[in-house]
PDB file of N, CA and C in Angstrom:
ATOM      1  N   MET N   1     -11.864  10.148 -47.629  1.00 77.00           N
ATOM      2  CA  MET N   1     -10.933   9.759 -46.583  1.00 77.00           C
ATOM      3  C   MET N   1     -10.011   8.666 -47.132  1.00 77.00           C
ATOM      4  N   ALA N   2      -8.711   8.838 -46.944  1.00 85.00           N
ATOM      5  CA  ALA N   2      -7.730   7.865 -47.422  1.00 85.00           C
ATOM      6  C   ALA N   2      -7.814   6.589 -46.584  1.00 85.00           C
ATOM      7  N   PRO N   3      -7.631   5.441 -47.221  1.00 94.00           N
ATOM      8  CA  PRO N   3      -7.647   4.194 -46.440  1.00 94.00           C
ATOM      9  C   PRO N   3      -6.442   4.115 -45.507  1.00 94.00           C
ATOM     10  N   ARG N   4      -6.655   3.513 -44.356  1.00 97.00           N
ATOM     11  CA  ARG N   4      -5.564   3.292 -43.414  1.00 97.00           C
ATOM     12  C   ARG N   4      -4.674   2.164 -43.930  1.00 97.00           C
ATOM     13  N   ILE N   5      -3.420   2.184 -43.514  1.00 98.00           N
ATOM     14  CA  ILE N   5      -2.431   1.235 -44.009  1.00 98.00           C
ATOM     15  C   ILE N   5      -1.824   0.460 -42.843  1.00 98.00           C
ATOM     16  N   LEU N   6      -1.684  -0.840 -43.031  1.00 98.00           N
ATOM     17  CA  LEU N   6      -1.013  -1.693 -42.067  1.00 98.00           C
ATOM     18  C   LEU N   6       0.420  -1.920 -42.545  1.00 98.00           C
ATOM     19  N   TYR N   7       1.366  -1.680 -41.668  1.00 98.00           N
ATOM     20  CA  TYR N   7       2.783  -1.945 -41.937  1.00 98.00           C
ATOM     21  C   TYR N   7       3.191  -3.033 -40.956  1.00 98.00           C
ATOM     22  N   GLU N   8       3.635  -4.153 -41.488  1.00 98.00           N
ATOM     23  CA  GLU N   8       3.891  -5.326 -40.672  1.00 98.00           C
ATOM     24  C   GLU N   8       5.340  -5.763 -40.820  1.00 98.00           C
ATOM     25  N   VAL N   9       5.980  -6.035 -39.683  1.00 98.00           N
ATOM     26  CA  VAL N   9       7.362  -6.503 -39.672  1.00 98.00           C
ATOM     27  C   VAL N   9       7.388  -7.852 -38.956  1.00 98.00           C
ATOM     28  N   THR N  10       7.749  -8.901 -39.700  1.00 98.00           N
ATOM     29  CA  THR N  10       7.911 -10.231 -39.119  1.00 98.00           C
ATOM     30  C   THR N  10       9.385 -10.412 -38.791  1.00 98.00           C
ATOM     31  N   THR N  11       9.652 -10.900 -37.587  1.00 98.00           N
ATOM     32  CA  THR N  11      11.023 -11.086 -37.135  1.00 98.00           C
ATOM     33  C   THR N  11      11.211 -12.519 -36.658  1.00 98.00           C
ATOM     34  N   ILE N  12      12.260 -13.165 -37.155  1.00 98.00           N
ATOM     35  CA  ILE N  12      12.652 -14.493 -36.698  1.00 98.00           C
ATOM     36  C   ILE N  12      13.968 -14.327 -35.946  1.00 98.00           C
ATOM     37  N   LEU N  13      13.951 -14.752 -34.694  1.00 98.00           N
ATOM     38  CA  LEU N  13      15.103 -14.570 -33.816  1.00 98.00           C
ATOM     39  C   LEU N  13      15.833 -15.897 -33.604  1.00 98.00           C
ATOM     40  N   ARG N  14      17.128 -15.801 -33.389  1.00 97.00           N
ATOM     41  CA  ARG N  14      18.003 -16.969 -33.355  1.00 97.00           C
ATOM     42  C   ARG N  14      17.672 -17.959 -32.243  1.00 97.00           C
ATOM     43  N   ASP N  15      17.407 -17.446 -31.042  1.00 97.00           N
ATOM     44  CA  ASP N  15      17.169 -18.350 -29.909  1.00 97.00           C
ATOM     45  C   ASP N  15      16.357 -17.618 -28.841  1.00 97.00           C
ATOM     46  N   GLU N  16      16.050 -18.324 -27.778  1.00 97.00           N
ATOM     47  CA  GLU N  16      15.189 -17.770 -26.732  1.00 97.00           C
ATOM     48  C   GLU N  16      15.820 -16.565 -26.036  1.00 97.00           C
ATOM     49  N   GLY N  17      17.109 -16.603 -25.793  1.00 98.00           N
ATOM     50  CA  GLY N  17      17.773 -15.476 -25.140  1.00 98.00           C
ATOM     51  C   GLY N  17      17.682 -14.209 -25.969  1.00 98.00           C
ATOM     52  N   VAL N  18      17.952 -14.321 -27.255  1.00 98.00           N
ATOM     53  CA  VAL N  18      17.832 -13.167 -28.153  1.00 98.00           C
ATOM     54  C   VAL N  18      16.380 -12.712 -28.200  1.00 98.00           C
ATOM     55  N   ALA N  19      15.455 -13.665 -28.268  1.00 98.00           N
ATOM     56  CA  ALA N  19      14.030 -13.312 -28.332  1.00 98.00           C
ATOM     57  C   ALA N  19      13.608 -12.514 -27.102  1.00 98.00           C
ATOM     58  N   GLN N  20      14.058 -12.900 -25.927  1.00 98.00           N
ATOM     59  CA  GLN N  20      13.684 -12.172 -24.713  1.00 98.00           C
ATOM     60  C   GLN N  20      14.215 -10.741 -24.741  1.00 98.00           C
ATOM     61  N   ARG N  21      15.466 -10.558 -25.136  1.00 98.00           N
ATOM     62  CA  ARG N  21      16.023  -9.205 -25.232  1.00 98.00           C
ATOM     63  C   ARG N  21      15.279  -8.372 -26.276  1.00 98.00           C
ATOM     64  N   TRP N  22      14.977  -8.994 -27.427  1.00 98.00           N
ATOM     65  CA  TRP N  22      14.307  -8.296 -28.523  1.00 98.00           C
ATOM     66  C   TRP N  22      12.903  -7.863 -28.105  1.00 98.00           C
ATOM     67  N   VAL N  23      12.151  -8.752 -27.473  1.00 98.00           N
ATOM     68  CA  VAL N  23      10.785  -8.418 -27.031  1.00 98.00           C
ATOM     69  C   VAL N  23      10.813  -7.256 -26.049  1.00 98.00           C
ATOM     70  N   ARG N  24      11.741  -7.267 -25.096  1.00 98.00           N
ATOM     71  CA  ARG N  24      11.843  -6.143 -24.152  1.00 98.00           C
ATOM     72  C   ARG N  24      12.090  -4.834 -24.896  1.00 98.00           C
ATOM     73  N   TRP N  25      13.011  -4.852 -25.855  1.00 98.00           N
ATOM     74  CA  TRP N  25      13.320  -3.643 -26.620  1.00 98.00           C
ATOM     75  C   TRP N  25      12.104  -3.163 -27.415  1.00 98.00           C
ATOM     76  N   ILE N  26      11.432  -4.089 -28.093  1.00 98.00           N
ATOM     77  CA  ILE N  26      10.259  -3.718 -28.905  1.00 98.00           C
ATOM     78  C   ILE N  26       9.183  -3.086 -28.019  1.00 98.00           C
ATOM     79  N   LEU N  27       8.867  -3.747 -26.903  1.00 98.00           N
ATOM     80  CA  LEU N  27       7.787  -3.258 -26.037  1.00 98.00           C
ATOM     81  C   LEU N  27       8.174  -2.010 -25.255  1.00 98.00           C
ATOM     82  N   ASP N  28       9.419  -1.926 -24.815  1.00 98.00           N
ATOM     83  CA  ASP N  28       9.835  -0.793 -23.978  1.00 98.00           C
ATOM     84  C   ASP N  28      10.223   0.447 -24.769  1.00 98.00           C
ATOM     85  N   GLU N  29      10.662   0.267 -26.032  1.00 98.00           N
ATOM     86  CA  GLU N  29      11.191   1.404 -26.776  1.00 98.00           C
ATOM     87  C   GLU N  29      10.684   1.521 -28.214  1.00 98.00           C
ATOM     88  N   HIS N  30      10.846   0.469 -28.982  1.00 98.00           N
ATOM     89  CA  HIS N  30      10.727   0.616 -30.429  1.00 98.00           C
ATOM     90  C   HIS N  30       9.308   0.947 -30.910  1.00 98.00           C
ATOM     91  N   ILE N  31       8.301   0.267 -30.394  1.00 98.00           N
ATOM     92  CA  ILE N  31       6.934   0.579 -30.828  1.00 98.00           C
ATOM     93  C   ILE N  31       6.618   2.045 -30.542  1.00 98.00           C
ATOM     94  N   ALA N  32       6.988   2.522 -29.374  1.00 98.00           N
ATOM     95  CA  ALA N  32       6.744   3.933 -29.032  1.00 98.00           C
ATOM     96  C   ALA N  32       7.503   4.866 -29.968  1.00 98.00           C
ATOM     97  N   ASP N  33       8.728   4.488 -30.359  1.00 98.00           N
ATOM     98  CA  ASP N  33       9.497   5.312 -31.300  1.00 98.00           C
ATOM     99  C   ASP N  33       8.791   5.410 -32.652  1.00 98.00           C
ATOM    100  N   VAL N  34       8.240   4.295 -33.126  1.00 98.00           N
ATOM    101  CA  VAL N  34       7.543   4.304 -34.419  1.00 98.00           C
ATOM    102  C   VAL N  34       6.259   5.108 -34.327  1.00 98.00           C
ATOM    103  N   VAL N  35       5.557   5.014 -33.217  1.00 98.00           N
ATOM    104  CA  VAL N  35       4.344   5.818 -33.028  1.00 98.00           C
ATOM    105  C   VAL N  35       4.708   7.301 -33.003  1.00 98.00           C
ATOM    106  N   ARG N  36       5.764   7.665 -32.300  1.00 98.00           N
ATOM    107  CA  ARG N  36       6.201   9.075 -32.294  1.00 98.00           C
ATOM    108  C   ARG N  36       6.596   9.531 -33.699  1.00 98.00           C
ATOM    109  N   ALA N  37       7.042   8.598 -34.529  1.00 98.00           N
ATOM    110  CA  ALA N  37       7.476   8.942 -35.887  1.00 98.00           C
ATOM    111  C   ALA N  37       6.332   8.917 -36.901  1.00 98.00           C
ATOM    112  N   GLY N  38       5.096   8.637 -36.461  1.00 98.00           N
ATOM    113  CA  GLY N  38       3.977   8.763 -37.377  1.00 98.00           C
ATOM    114  C   GLY N  38       2.940   7.668 -37.381  1.00 98.00           C
ATOM    115  N   ALA N  39       3.211   6.525 -36.780  1.00 98.00           N
ATOM    116  CA  ALA N  39       2.190   5.465 -36.746  1.00 98.00           C
ATOM    117  C   ALA N  39       1.077   5.859 -35.784  1.00 98.00           C
ATOM    118  N   ALA N  40      -0.135   5.429 -36.092  1.00 98.00           N
ATOM    119  CA  ALA N  40      -1.257   5.682 -35.200  1.00 98.00           C
ATOM    120  C   ALA N  40      -1.237   4.718 -34.020  1.00 98.00           C
ATOM    121  N   SER N  41      -0.743   3.496 -34.247  1.00 98.00           N
ATOM    122  CA  SER N  41      -0.684   2.494 -33.186  1.00 98.00           C
ATOM    123  C   SER N  41       0.294   1.392 -33.588  1.00 98.00           C
ATOM    124  N   GLY N  42       0.655   0.578 -32.607  1.00 98.00           N
ATOM    125  CA  GLY N  42       1.515  -0.566 -32.863  1.00 98.00           C
ATOM    126  C   GLY N  42       1.237  -1.651 -31.856  1.00 98.00           C
ATOM    127  N   ARG N  43       1.419  -2.893 -32.281  1.00 98.00           N
ATOM    128  CA  ARG N  43       1.218  -4.012 -31.362  1.00 98.00           C
ATOM    129  C   ARG N  43       2.136  -5.157 -31.747  1.00 98.00           C
ATOM    130  N   LEU N  44       2.445  -5.990 -30.752  1.00 98.00           N
ATOM    131  CA  LEU N  44       3.339  -7.122 -30.939  1.00 98.00           C
ATOM    132  C   LEU N  44       2.553  -8.417 -30.828  1.00 98.00           C
ATOM    133  N   LEU N  45       2.806  -9.321 -31.762  1.00 98.00           N
ATOM    134  CA  LEU N  45       2.186 -10.642 -31.738  1.00 98.00           C
ATOM    135  C   LEU N  45       3.282 -11.703 -31.760  1.00 98.00           C
ATOM    136  N   HIS N  46       3.057 -12.797 -31.048  1.00 98.00           N
ATOM    137  CA  HIS N  46       3.947 -13.952 -31.117  1.00 98.00           C
ATOM    138  C   HIS N  46       3.258 -14.999 -31.978  1.00 98.00           C
ATOM    139  N   ILE N  47       3.981 -15.563 -32.932  1.00 98.00           N
ATOM    140  CA  ILE N  47       3.407 -16.597 -33.798  1.00 98.00           C
ATOM    141  C   ILE N  47       3.466 -17.922 -33.043  1.00 98.00           C
ATOM    142  N   ASP N  48       2.308 -18.487 -32.749  1.00 96.00           N
ATOM    143  CA  ASP N  48       2.211 -19.648 -31.864  1.00 96.00           C
ATOM    144  C   ASP N  48       2.967 -20.875 -32.367  1.00 96.00           C
ATOM    145  N   ASP N  49       2.918 -21.134 -33.658  1.00 96.00           N
ATOM    146  CA  ASP N  49       3.506 -22.378 -34.167  1.00 96.00           C
ATOM    147  C   ASP N  49       4.888 -22.183 -34.784  1.00 96.00           C
ATOM    148  N   ALA N  50       5.537 -21.071 -34.477  1.00 95.00           N
ATOM    149  CA  ALA N  50       6.868 -20.782 -35.013  1.00 95.00           C
ATOM    150  C   ALA N  50       7.747 -20.245 -33.892  1.00 95.00           C
ATOM    151  N   PRO N  51       8.637 -21.063 -33.359  1.00 93.00           N
ATOM    152  CA  PRO N  51       9.474 -20.602 -32.240  1.00 93.00           C
ATOM    153  C   PRO N  51      10.265 -19.344 -32.589  1.00 93.00           C
ATOM    154  N   HIS N  52      10.293 -18.420 -31.657  1.00 97.00           N
ATOM    155  CA  HIS N  52      11.086 -17.194 -31.772  1.00 97.00           C
ATOM    156  C   HIS N  52      10.682 -16.332 -32.971  1.00 97.00           C
ATOM    157  N   THR N  53       9.408 -16.395 -33.351  1.00 98.00           N
ATOM    158  CA  THR N  53       8.909 -15.606 -34.476  1.00 98.00           C
ATOM    159  C   THR N  53       7.827 -14.657 -33.973  1.00 98.00           C
ATOM    160  N   TYR N  54       7.995 -13.382 -34.326  1.00 98.00           N
ATOM    161  CA  TYR N  54       7.095 -12.325 -33.866  1.00 98.00           C
ATOM    162  C   TYR N  54       6.684 -11.453 -35.040  1.00 98.00           C
ATOM    163  N   VAL N  55       5.525 -10.816 -34.890  1.00 98.00           N
ATOM    164  CA  VAL N  55       5.040  -9.855 -35.875  1.00 98.00           C
ATOM    165  C   VAL N  55       4.700  -8.573 -35.131  1.00 98.00           C
ATOM    166  N   VAL N  56       5.233  -7.469 -35.632  1.00 98.00           N
ATOM    167  CA  VAL N  56       4.842  -6.164 -35.116  1.00 98.00           C
ATOM    168  C   VAL N  56       3.978  -5.523 -36.187  1.00 98.00           C
ATOM    169  N   GLN N  57       2.786  -5.100 -35.807  1.00 98.00           N
ATOM    170  CA  GLN N  57       1.854  -4.452 -36.730  1.00 98.00           C
ATOM    171  C   GLN N  57       1.690  -2.994 -36.322  1.00 98.00           C
ATOM    172  N   TYR N  58       1.919  -2.136 -37.294  1.00 98.00           N
ATOM    173  CA  TYR N  58       1.729  -0.699 -37.096  1.00 98.00           C
ATOM    174  C   TYR N  58       0.618  -0.251 -38.032  1.00 98.00           C
ATOM    175  N   GLU N  59      -0.241   0.621 -37.539  1.00 98.00           N
ATOM    176  CA  GLU N  59      -1.282   1.190 -38.375  1.00 98.00           C
ATOM    177  C   GLU N  59      -0.947   2.652 -38.653  1.00 98.00           C
ATOM    178  N   PHE N  60      -1.044   3.020 -39.928  1.00 98.00           N
ATOM    179  CA  PHE N  60      -0.810   4.403 -40.356  1.00 98.00           C
ATOM    180  C   PHE N  60      -2.107   4.962 -40.922  1.00 98.00           C
ATOM    181  N   ALA N  61      -2.310   6.252 -40.749  1.00 98.00           N
ATOM    182  CA  ALA N  61      -3.551   6.903 -41.161  1.00 98.00           C
ATOM    183  C   ALA N  61      -3.740   6.887 -42.673  1.00 98.00           C
ATOM    184  N   SER N  62      -2.642   6.833 -43.417  1.00 97.00           N
ATOM    185  CA  SER N  62      -2.737   6.873 -44.882  1.00 97.00           C
ATOM    186  C   SER N  62      -1.436   6.348 -45.483  1.00 97.00           C
ATOM    187  N   ARG N  63      -1.458   6.108 -46.772  1.00 97.00           N
ATOM    188  CA  ARG N  63      -0.250   5.706 -47.498  1.00 97.00           C
ATOM    189  C   ARG N  63       0.797   6.826 -47.420  1.00 97.00           C
ATOM    190  N   ASP N  64       0.348   8.084 -47.485  1.00 97.00           N
ATOM    191  CA  ASP N  64       1.281   9.214 -47.381  1.00 97.00           C
ATOM    192  C   ASP N  64       1.998   9.232 -46.029  1.00 97.00           C
ATOM    193  N   SER N  65       1.271   8.969 -44.952  1.00 97.00           N
ATOM    194  CA  SER N  65       1.917   8.982 -43.636  1.00 97.00           C
ATOM    195  C   SER N  65       2.906   7.821 -43.512  1.00 97.00           C
ATOM    196  N   LEU N  66       2.587   6.665 -44.091  1.00 98.00           N
ATOM    197  CA  LEU N  66       3.546   5.561 -44.103  1.00 98.00           C
ATOM    198  C   LEU N  66       4.775   5.936 -44.916  1.00 98.00           C
ATOM    199  N   ASN N  67       4.566   6.514 -46.093  1.00 98.00           N
ATOM    200  CA  ASN N  67       5.703   6.896 -46.932  1.00 98.00           C
ATOM    201  C   ASN N  67       6.605   7.915 -46.252  1.00 98.00           C
ATOM    202  N   THR N  68       6.017   8.852 -45.528  1.00 98.00           N
ATOM    203  CA  THR N  68       6.814   9.818 -44.771  1.00 98.00           C
ATOM    204  C   THR N  68       7.632   9.097 -43.708  1.00 98.00           C
ATOM    205  N   TYR N  69       7.004   8.171 -42.993  1.00 98.00           N
ATOM    206  CA  TYR N  69       7.734   7.384 -42.004  1.00 98.00           C
ATOM    207  C   TYR N  69       8.892   6.628 -42.659  1.00 98.00           C
ATOM    208  N   LEU N  70       8.611   5.940 -43.762  1.00 98.00           N
ATOM    209  CA  LEU N  70       9.636   5.123 -44.420  1.00 98.00           C
ATOM    210  C   LEU N  70      10.813   5.950 -44.921  1.00 98.00           C
ATOM    211  N   SER N  71      10.541   7.145 -45.416  1.00 98.00           N
ATOM    212  CA  SER N  71      11.636   7.960 -45.958  1.00 98.00           C
ATOM    213  C   SER N  71      12.357   8.777 -44.890  1.00 98.00           C
ATOM    214  N   SER N  72      11.638   9.230 -43.875  1.00 98.00           N
ATOM    215  CA  SER N  72      12.230  10.160 -42.907  1.00 98.00           C
ATOM    216  C   SER N  72      12.683   9.525 -41.598  1.00 98.00           C
ATOM    217  N   HIS N  73      12.093   8.402 -41.218  1.00 98.00           N
ATOM    218  CA  HIS N  73      12.367   7.847 -39.892  1.00 98.00           C
ATOM    219  C   HIS N  73      12.845   6.403 -39.897  1.00 98.00           C
ATOM    220  N   ALA N  74      12.335   5.590 -40.805  1.00 98.00           N
ATOM    221  CA  ALA N  74      12.667   4.161 -40.802  1.00 98.00           C
ATOM    222  C   ALA N  74      14.163   3.886 -40.910  1.00 98.00           C
ATOM    223  N   PRO N  75      14.913   4.581 -41.764  1.00 98.00           N
ATOM    224  CA  PRO N  75      16.350   4.273 -41.835  1.00 98.00           C
ATOM    225  C   PRO N  75      17.064   4.406 -40.483  1.00 98.00           C
ATOM    226  N   ARG N  76      16.763   5.454 -39.745  1.00 98.00           N
ATOM    227  CA  ARG N  76      17.385   5.658 -38.430  1.00 98.00           C
ATOM    228  C   ARG N  76      16.954   4.584 -37.443  1.00 98.00           C
ATOM    229  N   LEU N  77      15.657   4.259 -37.413  1.00 98.00           N
ATOM    230  CA  LEU N  77      15.165   3.269 -36.459  1.00 98.00           C
ATOM    231  C   LEU N  77      15.656   1.871 -36.808  1.00 98.00           C
ATOM    232  N   ARG N  78      15.750   1.560 -38.088  1.00 97.00           N
ATOM    233  CA  ARG N  78      16.305   0.262 -38.487  1.00 97.00           C
ATOM    234  C   ARG N  78      17.774   0.164 -38.108  1.00 97.00           C
ATOM    235  N   ALA N  79      18.510   1.240 -38.260  1.00 97.00           N
ATOM    236  CA  ALA N  79      19.930   1.243 -37.892  1.00 97.00           C
ATOM    237  C   ALA N  79      20.094   1.016 -36.387  1.00 97.00           C
ATOM    238  N   GLU N  80      19.222   1.626 -35.586  1.00 97.00           N
ATOM    239  CA  GLU N  80      19.270   1.398 -34.144  1.00 97.00           C
ATOM    240  C   GLU N  80      19.054  -0.076 -33.824  1.00 97.00           C
ATOM    241  N   GLY N  81      18.089  -0.690 -34.493  1.00 97.00           N
ATOM    242  CA  GLY N  81      17.835  -2.115 -34.284  1.00 97.00           C
ATOM    243  C   GLY N  81      19.010  -2.977 -34.702  1.00 97.00           C
ATOM    244  N   ALA N  82      19.656  -2.626 -35.819  1.00 97.00           N
ATOM    245  CA  ALA N  82      20.803  -3.394 -36.307  1.00 97.00           C
ATOM    246  C   ALA N  82      21.987  -3.308 -35.345  1.00 97.00           C
ATOM    247  N   LEU N  83      22.113  -2.203 -34.618  1.00 97.00           N
ATOM    248  CA  LEU N  83      23.170  -2.091 -33.613  1.00 97.00           C
ATOM    249  C   LEU N  83      22.917  -3.017 -32.423  1.00 97.00           C
ATOM    250  N   ARG N  84      21.663  -3.235 -32.116  1.00 97.00           N
ATOM    251  CA  ARG N  84      21.306  -4.092 -30.983  1.00 97.00           C
ATOM    252  C   ARG N  84      21.285  -5.573 -31.349  1.00 97.00           C
ATOM    253  N   PHE N  85      20.840  -5.874 -32.576  1.00 98.00           N
ATOM    254  CA  PHE N  85      20.639  -7.258 -33.021  1.00 98.00           C
ATOM    255  C   PHE N  85      21.211  -7.397 -34.423  1.00 98.00           C
ATOM    256  N   ASP N  86      22.321  -8.122 -34.552  1.00 95.00           N
ATOM    257  CA  ASP N  86      22.932  -8.245 -35.877  1.00 95.00           C
ATOM    258  C   ASP N  86      22.216  -9.309 -36.709  1.00 95.00           C
ATOM    259  N   ALA N  87      22.630  -9.439 -37.947  1.00 96.00           N
ATOM    260  CA  ALA N  87      21.957 -10.323 -38.904  1.00 96.00           C
ATOM    261  C   ALA N  87      21.999 -11.789 -38.485  1.00 96.00           C
ATOM    262  N   SER N  88      22.946 -12.173 -37.649  1.00 97.00           N
ATOM    263  CA  SER N  88      22.984 -13.561 -37.177  1.00 97.00           C
ATOM    264  C   SER N  88      21.961 -13.809 -36.067  1.00 97.00           C
ATOM    265  N   GLU N  89      21.405 -12.729 -35.496  1.00 98.00           N
ATOM    266  CA  GLU N  89      20.442 -12.860 -34.404  1.00 98.00           C
ATOM    267  C   GLU N  89      18.998 -12.628 -34.824  1.00 98.00           C
ATOM    268  N   ALA N  90      18.789 -11.788 -35.835  1.00 98.00           N
ATOM    269  CA  ALA N  90      17.423 -11.398 -36.208  1.00 98.00           C
ATOM    270  C   ALA N  90      17.311 -11.236 -37.714  1.00 98.00           C
ATOM    271  N   ALA N  91      16.262 -11.851 -38.267  1.00 97.00           N
ATOM    272  CA  ALA N  91      15.948 -11.690 -39.693  1.00 97.00           C
ATOM    273  C   ALA N  91      14.575 -11.039 -39.797  1.00 97.00           C
ATOM    274  N   TYR N  92      14.464 -10.045 -40.676  1.00 97.00           N
ATOM    275  CA  TYR N  92      13.232  -9.255 -40.791  1.00 97.00           C
ATOM    276  C   TYR N  92      12.615  -9.400 -42.175  1.00 97.00           C
ATOM    277  N   HIS N  93      11.281  -9.396 -42.197  1.00 98.00           N
ATOM    278  CA  HIS N  93      10.524  -9.354 -43.448  1.00 98.00           C
ATOM    279  C   HIS N  93       9.425  -8.315 -43.257  1.00 98.00           C
ATOM    280  N   ARG N  94       9.319  -7.400 -44.204  1.00 98.00           N
ATOM    281  CA  ARG N  94       8.335  -6.314 -44.086  1.00 98.00           C
ATOM    282  C   ARG N  94       7.316  -6.387 -45.216  1.00 98.00           C
ATOM    283  N   ARG N  95       6.085  -6.000 -44.886  1.00 98.00           N
ATOM    284  CA  ARG N  95       5.046  -5.890 -45.918  1.00 98.00           C
ATOM    285  C   ARG N  95       4.006  -4.880 -45.479  1.00 98.00           C
ATOM    286  N   THR N  96       3.261  -4.386 -46.450  1.00 98.00           N
ATOM    287  CA  THR N  96       2.190  -3.442 -46.178  1.00 98.00           C
ATOM    288  C   THR N  96       0.872  -3.998 -46.709  1.00 98.00           C
ATOM    289  N   ALA N  97      -0.214  -3.480 -46.168  1.00 98.00           N
ATOM    290  CA  ALA N  97      -1.547  -3.858 -46.623  1.00 98.00           C
ATOM    291  C   ALA N  97      -2.491  -2.684 -46.424  1.00 98.00           C
ATOM    292  N   THR N  98      -3.466  -2.585 -47.298  1.00 97.00           N
ATOM    293  CA  THR N  98      -4.513  -1.589 -47.160  1.00 97.00           C
ATOM    294  C   THR N  98      -5.615  -2.171 -46.303  1.00 97.00           C
ATOM    295  N   ILE N  99      -6.051  -1.439 -45.294  1.00 96.00           N
ATOM    296  CA  ILE N  99      -7.124  -1.892 -44.413  1.00 96.00           C
ATOM    297  C   ILE N  99      -8.456  -1.621 -45.102  1.00 96.00           C
ATOM    298  N   ILE N 100      -9.244  -2.666 -45.247  1.00 95.00           N
ATOM    299  CA  ILE N 100     -10.557  -2.552 -45.916  1.00 95.00           C
ATOM    300  C   ILE N 100     -11.635  -2.751 -44.863  1.00 95.00           C
ATOM    301  N   GLU N 101     -12.491  -1.755 -44.750  1.00 86.00           N
ATOM    302  CA  GLU N 101     -13.593  -1.817 -43.781  1.00 86.00           C
ATOM    303  C   GLU N 101     -14.850  -1.292 -44.441  1.00 86.00           C
ATOM    304  N   ARG N 102     -15.976  -1.673 -43.895  1.00 77.00           N
ATOM    305  CA  ARG N 102     -17.253  -1.137 -44.371  1.00 77.00           C
ATOM    306  C   ARG N 102     -17.484   0.226 -43.793  1.00 77.00           C
TER     307      ARG N 102
END
């Protein structure tokens, strides 16, 4: 069985107003779009000691399923986000990790 993969997107937002709009979009639309595009699940976290900083964690069944998402769906979904929130409003950092369990 292939190990599951965590795909994490950290977002720093310009101010509280932008953060409120962004959170609504993530919870109402974007997480569901990524799940429809291949993620097994997604969740939103707020970083307690960093104002306007959030982490979205998506779990993928395998590295192959993440790679399919990244090549086939991520460009379109990222473009949708860029139309809603420009670079002066939102900065993104992405990373992946292999989930290790017994």
